[in-house]
XYZ file of N, CA and C in Angstrom:
582
model
N -8.766 14.984 -8.045
C -8.070 15.230 -8.577
C -7.732 14.354 -10.530
N -7.182 15.166 -11.001
C -7.100 14.565 -12.526
C -6.157 13.247 -12.485
N -6.436 12.279 -13.168
C -5.195 11.184 -12.968
C -4.130 11.371 -13.994
N -3.957 12.616 -14.453
C -2.771 12.792 -15.241
C -1.792 13.580 -14.547
N -2.502 14.127 -13.873
C -1.348 14.793 -12.097
C -0.738 14.106 -11.780
N -0.900 12.771 -11.432
C 0.101 12.126 -11.045
C 1.481 11.636 -11.774
N 1.066 11.736 -12.940
C 2.582 11.338 -13.580
C 3.391 12.629 -13.412
N 3.357 13.812 -12.874
C 4.009 14.538 -12.327
C 4.641 14.466 -11.178
N 3.583 14.441 -9.969
C 3.994 14.269 -8.602
C 2.951 13.449 -8.133
N 3.081 12.962 -6.667
C 2.011 12.700 -5.599
C 1.824 13.845 -5.188
N 0.330 13.866 -5.043
C -1.118 14.620 -4.427
C -0.739 14.930 -2.651
N -0.196 13.679 -2.268
C -0.176 13.795 -0.785
C 0.932 13.312 -0.405
N 1.544 13.083 0.879
C 2.752 12.377 1.382
C 1.921 11.081 1.036
N 3.150 10.169 0.783
C 3.279 8.693 0.879
C 2.884 8.095 2.124
N 2.302 7.007 2.693
C 1.395 6.626 2.048
C 0.066 7.030 2.075
N -0.726 6.917 0.570
C -2.043 7.728 0.502
C -2.590 6.231 -0.473
N -4.232 6.810 -0.581
C -5.005 5.814 -1.009
C -5.631 6.745 -1.774
N -5.479 6.115 -3.556
C -6.323 6.546 -4.523
C -7.346 5.458 -4.774
N -8.711 6.178 -5.319
C -9.818 5.784 -5.624
C -10.770 6.044 -7.059
N -11.237 5.651 -7.489
C -12.325 6.267 -8.283
C -13.478 7.404 -8.086
N -13.674 8.107 -8.255
C -14.838 8.845 -7.723
C -16.478 8.390 -8.100
N -16.674 7.426 -8.988
C -17.784 7.097 -9.198
C -18.037 5.249 -9.166
N -16.703 5.015 -8.365
C -17.164 3.406 -8.210
C -17.293 2.661 -6.639
N -17.629 1.127 -6.965
C -17.749 1.072 -5.561
C -17.128 -0.360 -5.295
N -16.846 -1.487 -4.274
C -16.944 -2.415 -3.689
C -15.039 -2.216 -4.264
N -14.514 -1.250 -3.923
C -13.173 -1.212 -3.892
C -12.497 -1.431 -5.376
N -13.431 -1.127 -6.496
C -13.114 -1.556 -7.980
C -11.879 -0.061 -8.029
N -10.492 -0.818 -8.541
C -10.077 0.575 -8.877
C -8.660 1.348 -8.416
N -9.282 0.819 -6.443
C -8.408 1.190 -5.245
C -6.965 1.029 -5.396
N -5.914 1.669 -5.074
C -4.746 1.601 -5.307
C -4.200 2.511 -3.806
N -3.204 1.644 -3.093
C -2.515 2.469 -2.300
C -1.086 2.447 -2.552
N -0.644 3.878 -2.457
C 0.737 3.979 -3.135
C 1.531 4.321 -2.025
N 2.215 3.410 -1.778
C 3.462 3.483 -0.697
C 5.089 4.197 -0.875
N 5.686 4.472 0.046
C 7.147 5.005 -0.671
C 7.903 3.796 -1.181
N 7.600 2.321 -0.751
C 8.372 1.267 -1.034
C 7.638 0.413 -2.542
N 6.527 0.808 -2.395
C 5.675 0.380 -3.845
C 6.032 0.522 -4.925
N 6.083 -0.022 -6.223
C 6.552 -0.476 -7.200
C 5.692 0.463 -8.231
N 4.739 1.562 -7.490
C 4.371 2.599 -8.803
C 5.382 3.284 -9.474
N 5.938 3.700 -8.710
C 7.392 4.741 -9.341
C 7.175 6.161 -8.528
N 7.743 6.784 -9.071
C 8.145 8.354 -7.964
C 8.579 9.058 -9.071
N 7.738 9.649 -9.650
C 6.338 9.786 -9.637
C 5.849 8.930 -10.392
N 4.175 8.567 -10.131
C 3.886 6.844 -11.008
C 4.165 7.110 -12.341
N 4.637 5.900 -13.051
C 4.959 5.768 -14.544
C 3.175 6.014 -15.255
N 3.401 6.663 -16.198
C 2.264 6.341 -17.162
C 2.290 5.015 -17.850
N 3.231 4.060 -17.911
C 3.382 2.626 -18.116
C 2.881 1.660 -17.194
N 2.392 2.316 -15.751
C 2.364 1.234 -14.832
C 0.845 1.241 -14.610
N 0.563 0.183 -14.412
C -1.095 -0.566 -14.679
C -1.488 0.276 -12.924
N -2.571 0.795 -13.079
C -3.284 1.172 -11.993
C -4.525 1.999 -12.144
N -5.544 2.565 -11.205
C -6.591 3.307 -12.156
C -6.590 4.468 -12.330
N -4.894 5.371 -12.673
C -4.750 6.343 -13.238
C -5.027 5.933 -14.845
N -4.935 4.740 -15.055
C -4.629 4.480 -16.531
C -6.408 3.924 -17.308
N -7.362 4.035 -15.948
C -8.812 3.487 -16.412
C -9.691 4.433 -16.187
N -9.301 5.776 -15.385
C -10.257 6.505 -14.904
C -9.728 7.946 -15.037
N -10.519 8.843 -15.494
C -10.086 10.309 -15.308
C -9.881 10.979 -14.370
N -10.791 10.809 -13.306
C -10.769 11.298 -12.048
C -10.589 10.603 -10.972
N -9.598 10.502 -9.934
C -9.600 10.245 -8.595
C -9.524 10.571 -7.597
N -10.331 10.155 -6.466
C -10.049 10.717 -4.980
C -8.525 10.003 -4.486
N -8.153 10.880 -3.718
C -6.972 10.735 -3.301
C -7.063 11.065 -1.586
N -6.878 10.351 -0.780
C -6.898 10.536 0.378
C -5.904 9.871 1.504
N -5.538 10.455 2.573
C -4.541 9.809 3.489
C -4.931 8.564 3.557
N -3.665 7.338 3.943
C -4.027 6.221 4.317
C -4.052 6.327 5.717
N -4.920 5.598 6.507
C -4.902 5.480 7.907
C -4.487 3.808 8.011
N -3.649 3.727 9.094
C -3.205 2.411 9.206
C -4.322 1.968 10.373
N -4.329 0.629 10.669
C -4.843 0.105 11.763
C -6.103 -0.709 10.837
N -7.345 -0.720 11.446
C -8.589 -2.059 11.570
C -9.558 -1.607 10.909
N -10.132 -2.180 9.688
C -11.219 -2.192 8.831
C -12.208 -2.850 9.698
N -13.369 -1.439 10.127
C -14.442 -1.567 10.801
C -15.991 -1.249 9.815
N -16.834 -2.060 10.112
C -18.254 -1.364 9.476
C -19.469 -1.339 10.546
N -20.350 -0.761 10.018
C -21.704 -0.463 11.076
C -22.594 -0.262 10.215
N -24.049 -1.025 9.905
C -25.072 -1.072 9.451
C -26.055 -0.408 10.385
N -26.868 0.360 9.325
C -28.123 0.984 10.001
C -29.392 0.643 9.420
N -30.014 0.082 10.308
C -31.745 -0.340 9.507
C -32.709 0.494 10.341
N -33.536 0.652 9.751
C -34.911 1.437 10.322
C -34.637 2.747 11.260
N -33.663 3.199 11.503
C -33.421 4.156 12.120
C -32.632 3.993 13.733
N -32.069 2.557 13.379
C -31.039 2.078 14.478
C -29.922 1.752 13.824
N -28.767 1.705 14.679
C -27.277 1.400 14.092
C -27.516 -0.250 14.716
N -27.053 -1.194 13.775
C -26.867 -2.796 14.115
C -26.060 -2.991 14.981
N -24.718 -3.012 14.700
C -23.466 -3.781 15.288
C -22.409 -3.339 14.760
N -21.264 -4.084 15.065
C -19.809 -3.669 14.328
C -19.122 -4.464 13.604
N -18.537 -4.590 12.690
C -17.879 -5.931 11.963
C -16.519 -5.390 12.007
N -15.603 -6.348 12.107
C -14.547 -5.996 11.659
C -13.958 -7.001 10.807
N -13.482 -6.420 9.546
C -12.798 -7.102 8.389
C -11.445 -7.635 8.463
N -11.534 -8.584 8.339
C -9.849 -9.204 8.559
C -9.634 -9.995 7.029
N -9.067 -8.835 6.330
C -8.687 -9.832 4.913
C -7.488 -10.739 5.163
N -7.209 -12.113 4.730
C -6.140 -12.875 4.664
C -4.755 -12.373 4.362
N -4.793 -11.476 2.907
C -3.991 -10.741 2.863
C -4.337 -9.656 2.298
N -3.158 -8.434 2.168
C -3.805 -7.314 1.222
C -4.517 -6.399 2.240
N -5.306 -5.507 1.136
C -6.610 -5.080 1.992
C -7.617 -5.614 1.536
N -8.605 -4.992 2.209
C -10.431 -5.328 1.769
C -10.564 -5.151 0.407
N -10.186 -5.739 -0.395
C -10.215 -5.315 -2.182
C -11.306 -6.125 -2.730
N -11.745 -5.687 -3.847
C -12.868 -6.327 -4.593
C -12.825 -7.987 -4.082
N -11.725 -8.751 -4.465
C -11.715 -10.474 -4.370
C -11.909 -10.352 -2.688
N -11.564 -9.818 -1.886
C -11.516 -9.950 -0.659
C -13.148 -9.734 -0.204
N -13.956 -8.958 -0.930
C -15.252 -8.586 -0.460
C -16.002 -9.776 -0.886
N -15.636 -10.512 -2.171
C -16.711 -11.371 -2.980
C -16.387 -12.511 -2.975
N -15.256 -13.206 -2.500
C -15.032 -14.423 -2.542
C -14.632 -15.246 -1.301
N -15.411 -16.163 -1.116
C -15.525 -16.656 0.275
C -14.648 -17.076 0.654
N -14.177 -17.128 1.809
C -12.762 -17.497 2.548
C -11.797 -16.645 2.464
N -11.409 -15.335 1.801
C -10.549 -14.557 1.971
C -10.560 -13.549 2.767
N -11.935 -13.299 3.376
C -11.677 -12.396 4.352
C -12.476 -12.846 5.798
N -12.142 -12.664 6.808
C -12.697 -13.260 8.019
C -13.591 -12.349 8.429
N -15.040 -11.791 8.833
C -15.848 -11.422 9.508
C -15.706 -11.537 11.081
N -15.765 -10.648 11.897
C -16.031 -10.904 13.169
C -16.740 -9.651 13.433
N -17.972 -10.735 13.890
C -19.224 -9.664 14.216
C -19.868 -10.511 15.855
N -19.946 -9.536 16.930
C -19.162 -8.194 16.916
C -17.928 -8.357 16.853
N -17.400 -6.983 16.541
C -16.008 -6.957 16.765
C -15.259 -6.888 18.102
N -14.206 -7.576 18.316
C -13.584 -7.677 19.245
C -12.804 -6.134 19.764
N -13.691 -4.983 20.101
C -12.919 -3.869 20.140
C -13.639 -2.862 21.769
N -12.405 -2.287 21.950
C -13.354 -1.695 23.155
C -14.495 -1.172 23.367
N -15.466 -1.366 24.024
C -16.722 -0.489 23.996
C -17.173 1.176 23.885
N -16.178 1.851 24.070
C -16.400 2.988 23.684
C -15.868 3.332 22.067
N -15.242 2.437 21.519
C -14.879 2.326 20.129
C -16.134 1.902 19.142
N -16.672 0.618 19.709
C -17.975 0.108 19.230
C -18.924 1.457 19.246
N -19.253 1.711 20.643
C -20.165 3.057 20.525
C -20.149 3.889 19.658
N -18.794 4.410 19.460
C -18.593 5.460 19.064
C -18.773 5.074 17.200
N -18.592 3.871 17.040
C -19.146 3.510 15.349
C -20.290 3.576 15.634
N -21.492 3.059 16.153
C -23.194 2.915 15.913
C -23.028 4.512 16.168
N -22.596 5.637 17.006
C -23.499 7.135 16.983
C -22.832 7.470 15.818
N -21.451 7.348 15.355
C -21.532 7.744 14.042
C -22.005 7.538 12.841
N -22.248 5.960 12.833
C -23.099 5.566 11.491
C -24.544 6.162 11.394
N -25.234 6.011 12.741
C -26.647 6.852 12.764
C -26.948 7.659 12.510
N -25.491 8.813 13.362
C -25.585 10.411 12.775
C -25.650 10.712 11.081
N -24.485 9.876 10.440
C -24.420 9.526 9.186
C -25.457 9.788 8.281
N -26.154 8.546 8.886
C -26.978 7.880 8.298
C -28.502 9.034 7.937
N -28.487 9.768 9.513
C -29.447 11.150 9.306
C -29.239 11.821 8.493
N -27.801 12.394 8.693
C -27.339 13.283 8.326
C -27.616 13.865 6.759
N -27.324 12.471 6.213
C -27.860 12.200 4.452
C -29.117 11.977 3.999
N -29.507 11.937 5.070
C -31.289 11.497 5.071
C -30.958 10.213 3.742
N -30.841 9.261 4.582
C -30.651 7.676 3.790
C -31.810 7.373 4.452
N -32.257 6.433 3.591
C -33.653 5.841 4.198
C -33.536 4.023 4.083
N -34.386 3.244 4.616
C -33.983 1.801 4.308
C -32.726 1.559 5.207
N -31.607 1.171 4.601
C -30.567 0.569 5.051
C -29.270 1.463 4.500
N -28.102 1.797 5.356
C -27.043 1.967 4.951
C -26.035 1.426 5.722
N -24.547 1.636 5.379
C -23.496 0.901 6.035
C -22.066 1.771 5.947
N -21.988 2.031 6.894
C -20.514 2.984 6.990
C -19.376 2.397 7.537
N -18.404 2.625 6.528
C -17.316 2.071 7.013
C -16.211 3.010 7.542
N -15.643 2.237 8.600
C -14.635 2.998 9.354
C -12.959 2.551 9.089
N -11.964 3.290 9.406
C -10.690 2.768 9.764
C -10.366 3.472 11.326
N -9.876 2.373 11.781
C -9.574 2.756 13.331
C -8.105 2.156 13.692
N -7.190 3.413 13.677
C -6.008 3.114 14.267
C -6.061 2.911 15.694
N -5.775 1.715 15.814
C -5.981 1.259 17.622
C -5.026 1.555 18.319
N -4.168 2.599 17.619
C -3.076 3.173 19.143
C -3.310 4.249 19.293
N -4.421 4.715 18.682
C -4.683 6.401 19.113
C -6.248 6.609 19.902
N -7.022 5.325 20.278
C -8.046 5.196 21.244
C -9.284 5.891 20.021
N -10.246 6.760 20.798
C -11.537 7.113 19.655
C -10.867 8.153 18.793
N -9.689 9.094 18.858
C -9.132 9.709 18.030
C -8.381 9.484 17.146
N -8.537 7.826 16.849
C -8.230 7.344 15.690
C -9.359 6.444 14.941
N -10.429 7.045 15.414
C -11.625 6.189 14.595
C -12.072 6.976 13.600
N -11.854 6.807 12.185
C -12.246 7.711 11.024
C -13.623 6.966 10.183
N -14.454 8.024 10.185
C -15.465 7.229 9.137
C -15.196 7.532 7.212
N -15.016 6.696 7.105
C -14.511 6.763 5.450
C -15.615 6.948 4.462
N -16.565 6.130 4.583
C -17.935 6.560 3.841
C -18.780 5.842 4.110
N -20.063 6.231 3.680
C -21.689 5.872 4.098
C -21.824 4.874 2.376
N -22.438 3.830 2.510
C -22.727 2.931 1.411
C -24.130 3.223 1.599
N -25.110 3.789 0.728
C -26.259 4.172 0.701
C -27.291 3.006 0.186
N -26.272 1.480 -0.575
C -26.828 0.610 -1.196
C -25.858 -0.472 -0.964
N -26.063 -0.545 0.209
C -24.955 -1.853 0.751
C -25.302 -3.308 -0.138
N -24.553 -4.211 -0.239
C -24.927 -5.467 -0.694
C -25.852 -6.275 0.428
N -26.534 -7.319 -0.390
C -27.607 -8.010 0.094
C -27.161 -9.576 -0.115
N -25.911 -10.004 -0.633
C -25.493 -11.213 -0.658
C -25.030 -12.167 0.225
N -25.003 -13.356 0.099
C -24.735 -13.974 1.071
C -23.360 -13.638 2.040
N -22.375 -12.996 1.137
C -21.081 -12.286 2.145
C -21.362 -11.093 2.532
N -22.433 -10.522 2.263
C -22.595 -8.924 2.541
C -23.110 -8.932 4.074
N -22.516 -7.342 4.478
C -22.310 -6.890 5.849
C -23.811 -7.209 6.721
N -24.444 -6.133 5.903
C -26.059 -5.925 6.502
C -26.710 -6.937 7.140
N -26.669 -8.278 6.106
C -27.629 -9.299 6.359
C -26.868 -9.764 7.685
N -25.498 -9.868 7.549
C -25.001 -10.497 8.562
C -25.291 -10.039 9.882
N -25.153 -8.823 10.134
C -25.452 -7.809 11.465
C -26.981 -8.194 11.609
N -27.554 -8.147 10.961
C -28.941 -8.392 11.174
C -29.221 -9.536 11.638
N -28.407 -10.655 11.103
C -28.510 -12.382 11.652
C -28.230 -12.467 13.048
N -26.869 -11.587 13.347
C -26.606 -11.601 14.882
C -27.243 -11.172 15.558
N -28.164 -10.102 15.253
C -29.009 -9.444 16.166
C -31.157 -10.178 16.047
N -30.369 -11.499 15.586
C -31.619 -12.367 15.957
C -32.753 -12.098 14.322
N -32.313 -11.380 13.285
C -33.195 -11.201 12.299
C -33.074 -11.887 11.078
N -34.039 -12.350 10.350
C -33.635 -13.183 9.315
C -33.270 -12.682 8.167
N -33.256 -13.347 7.187
C -33.228 -12.674 5.771
C -34.705 -11.689 5.159
N -35.290 -12.670 6.015
C -36.565 -12.304 4.701
C -37.036 -11.328 5.752
N -37.067 -11.153 7.060
C -37.432 -10.191 7.762
C -36.504 -8.781 7.623
N -35.255 -8.701 7.526
C -34.760 -7.942 6.738
C -35.279 -7.038 5.564
N -35.201 -8.006 4.577
C -35.850 -7.283 3.470
C -36.922 -6.987 3.570
N -38.129 -7.366 4.565
C -39.613 -6.756 4.934
C -39.422 -5.350 5.285
N -38.610 -5.254 6.142
C -38.303 -3.962 6.793
C -37.687 -3.034 5.991
N -36.503 -3.279 5.173
C -36.242 -2.371 4.071
C -37.058 -1.669 2.891
N -38.184 -2.970 2.881
C -39.528 -2.590 2.105
C -40.556 -1.958 2.369
N -40.636 -1.915 3.996
C -41.969 -1.360 4.701
C -40.981 0.009 4.503
N -40.064 0.510 4.910
C -39.541 1.465 4.689
C -39.752 2.510 3.591
N -39.066 1.667 2.562
C -39.319 2.168 0.702
C -41.085 2.555 0.808
N -41.789 1.468 1.055
C -43.258 2.251 0.786
C -43.455 3.760 1.733
N -42.924 3.713 3.009
C -43.371 4.733 4.171
C -42.969 6.020 3.291
N -41.690 5.867 2.584
C -41.119 7.012 1.859
C -42.260 7.533 0.933
N -42.618 6.274 0.209
C -43.264 6.844 -1.096
C -44.477 7.116 -0.679
N -45.077 6.869 0.273
C -46.345 7.468 0.679
C -46.117 8.851 1.227
N -44.810 9.558 1.486
C -44.568 11.104 2.046
C -44.737 11.579 0.878
N -44.279 11.138 -0.570
C -44.297 12.284 -1.712
C -45.939 12.698 -2.198
């Protein structure tokens, strides 16, 4: 949607999420709620991603828990639950040590964990991903498996000390060096296919 259209009215019933179509790491994400201070409709003079980006993606807000699953070398690794200390899993929560608790493996029912693993692997394959990817989910824990939603697939997930792919690999006994070697080996084999 064009950001300008927000000044005329909401694209979806509130609450909903707005995010730039060409950013990552939750840059420019806004959660628009009925009780929020953005206005109804959103005011031109109110700070938000509508002032910084010409186009935004609007999607329904899904209540519940933040889960993520990495895929490496054709296998799904684990499920991590992300528990921000405040607000949502935004840029600061992702890159500032201590602002988000990572629970790996996630303390969730087995059927939800298996669904995350299966969906992440399927998405990785369907999209033609190579090396590693990471699928992000929201899970409305009041709805069981029907409440599990795949939000997006990160085709270039982070590799910092706070990143989730190295964390899941470490949980499975893989060193950072072995993780990088496996990603590079997959990249070399892809190059051989051309």
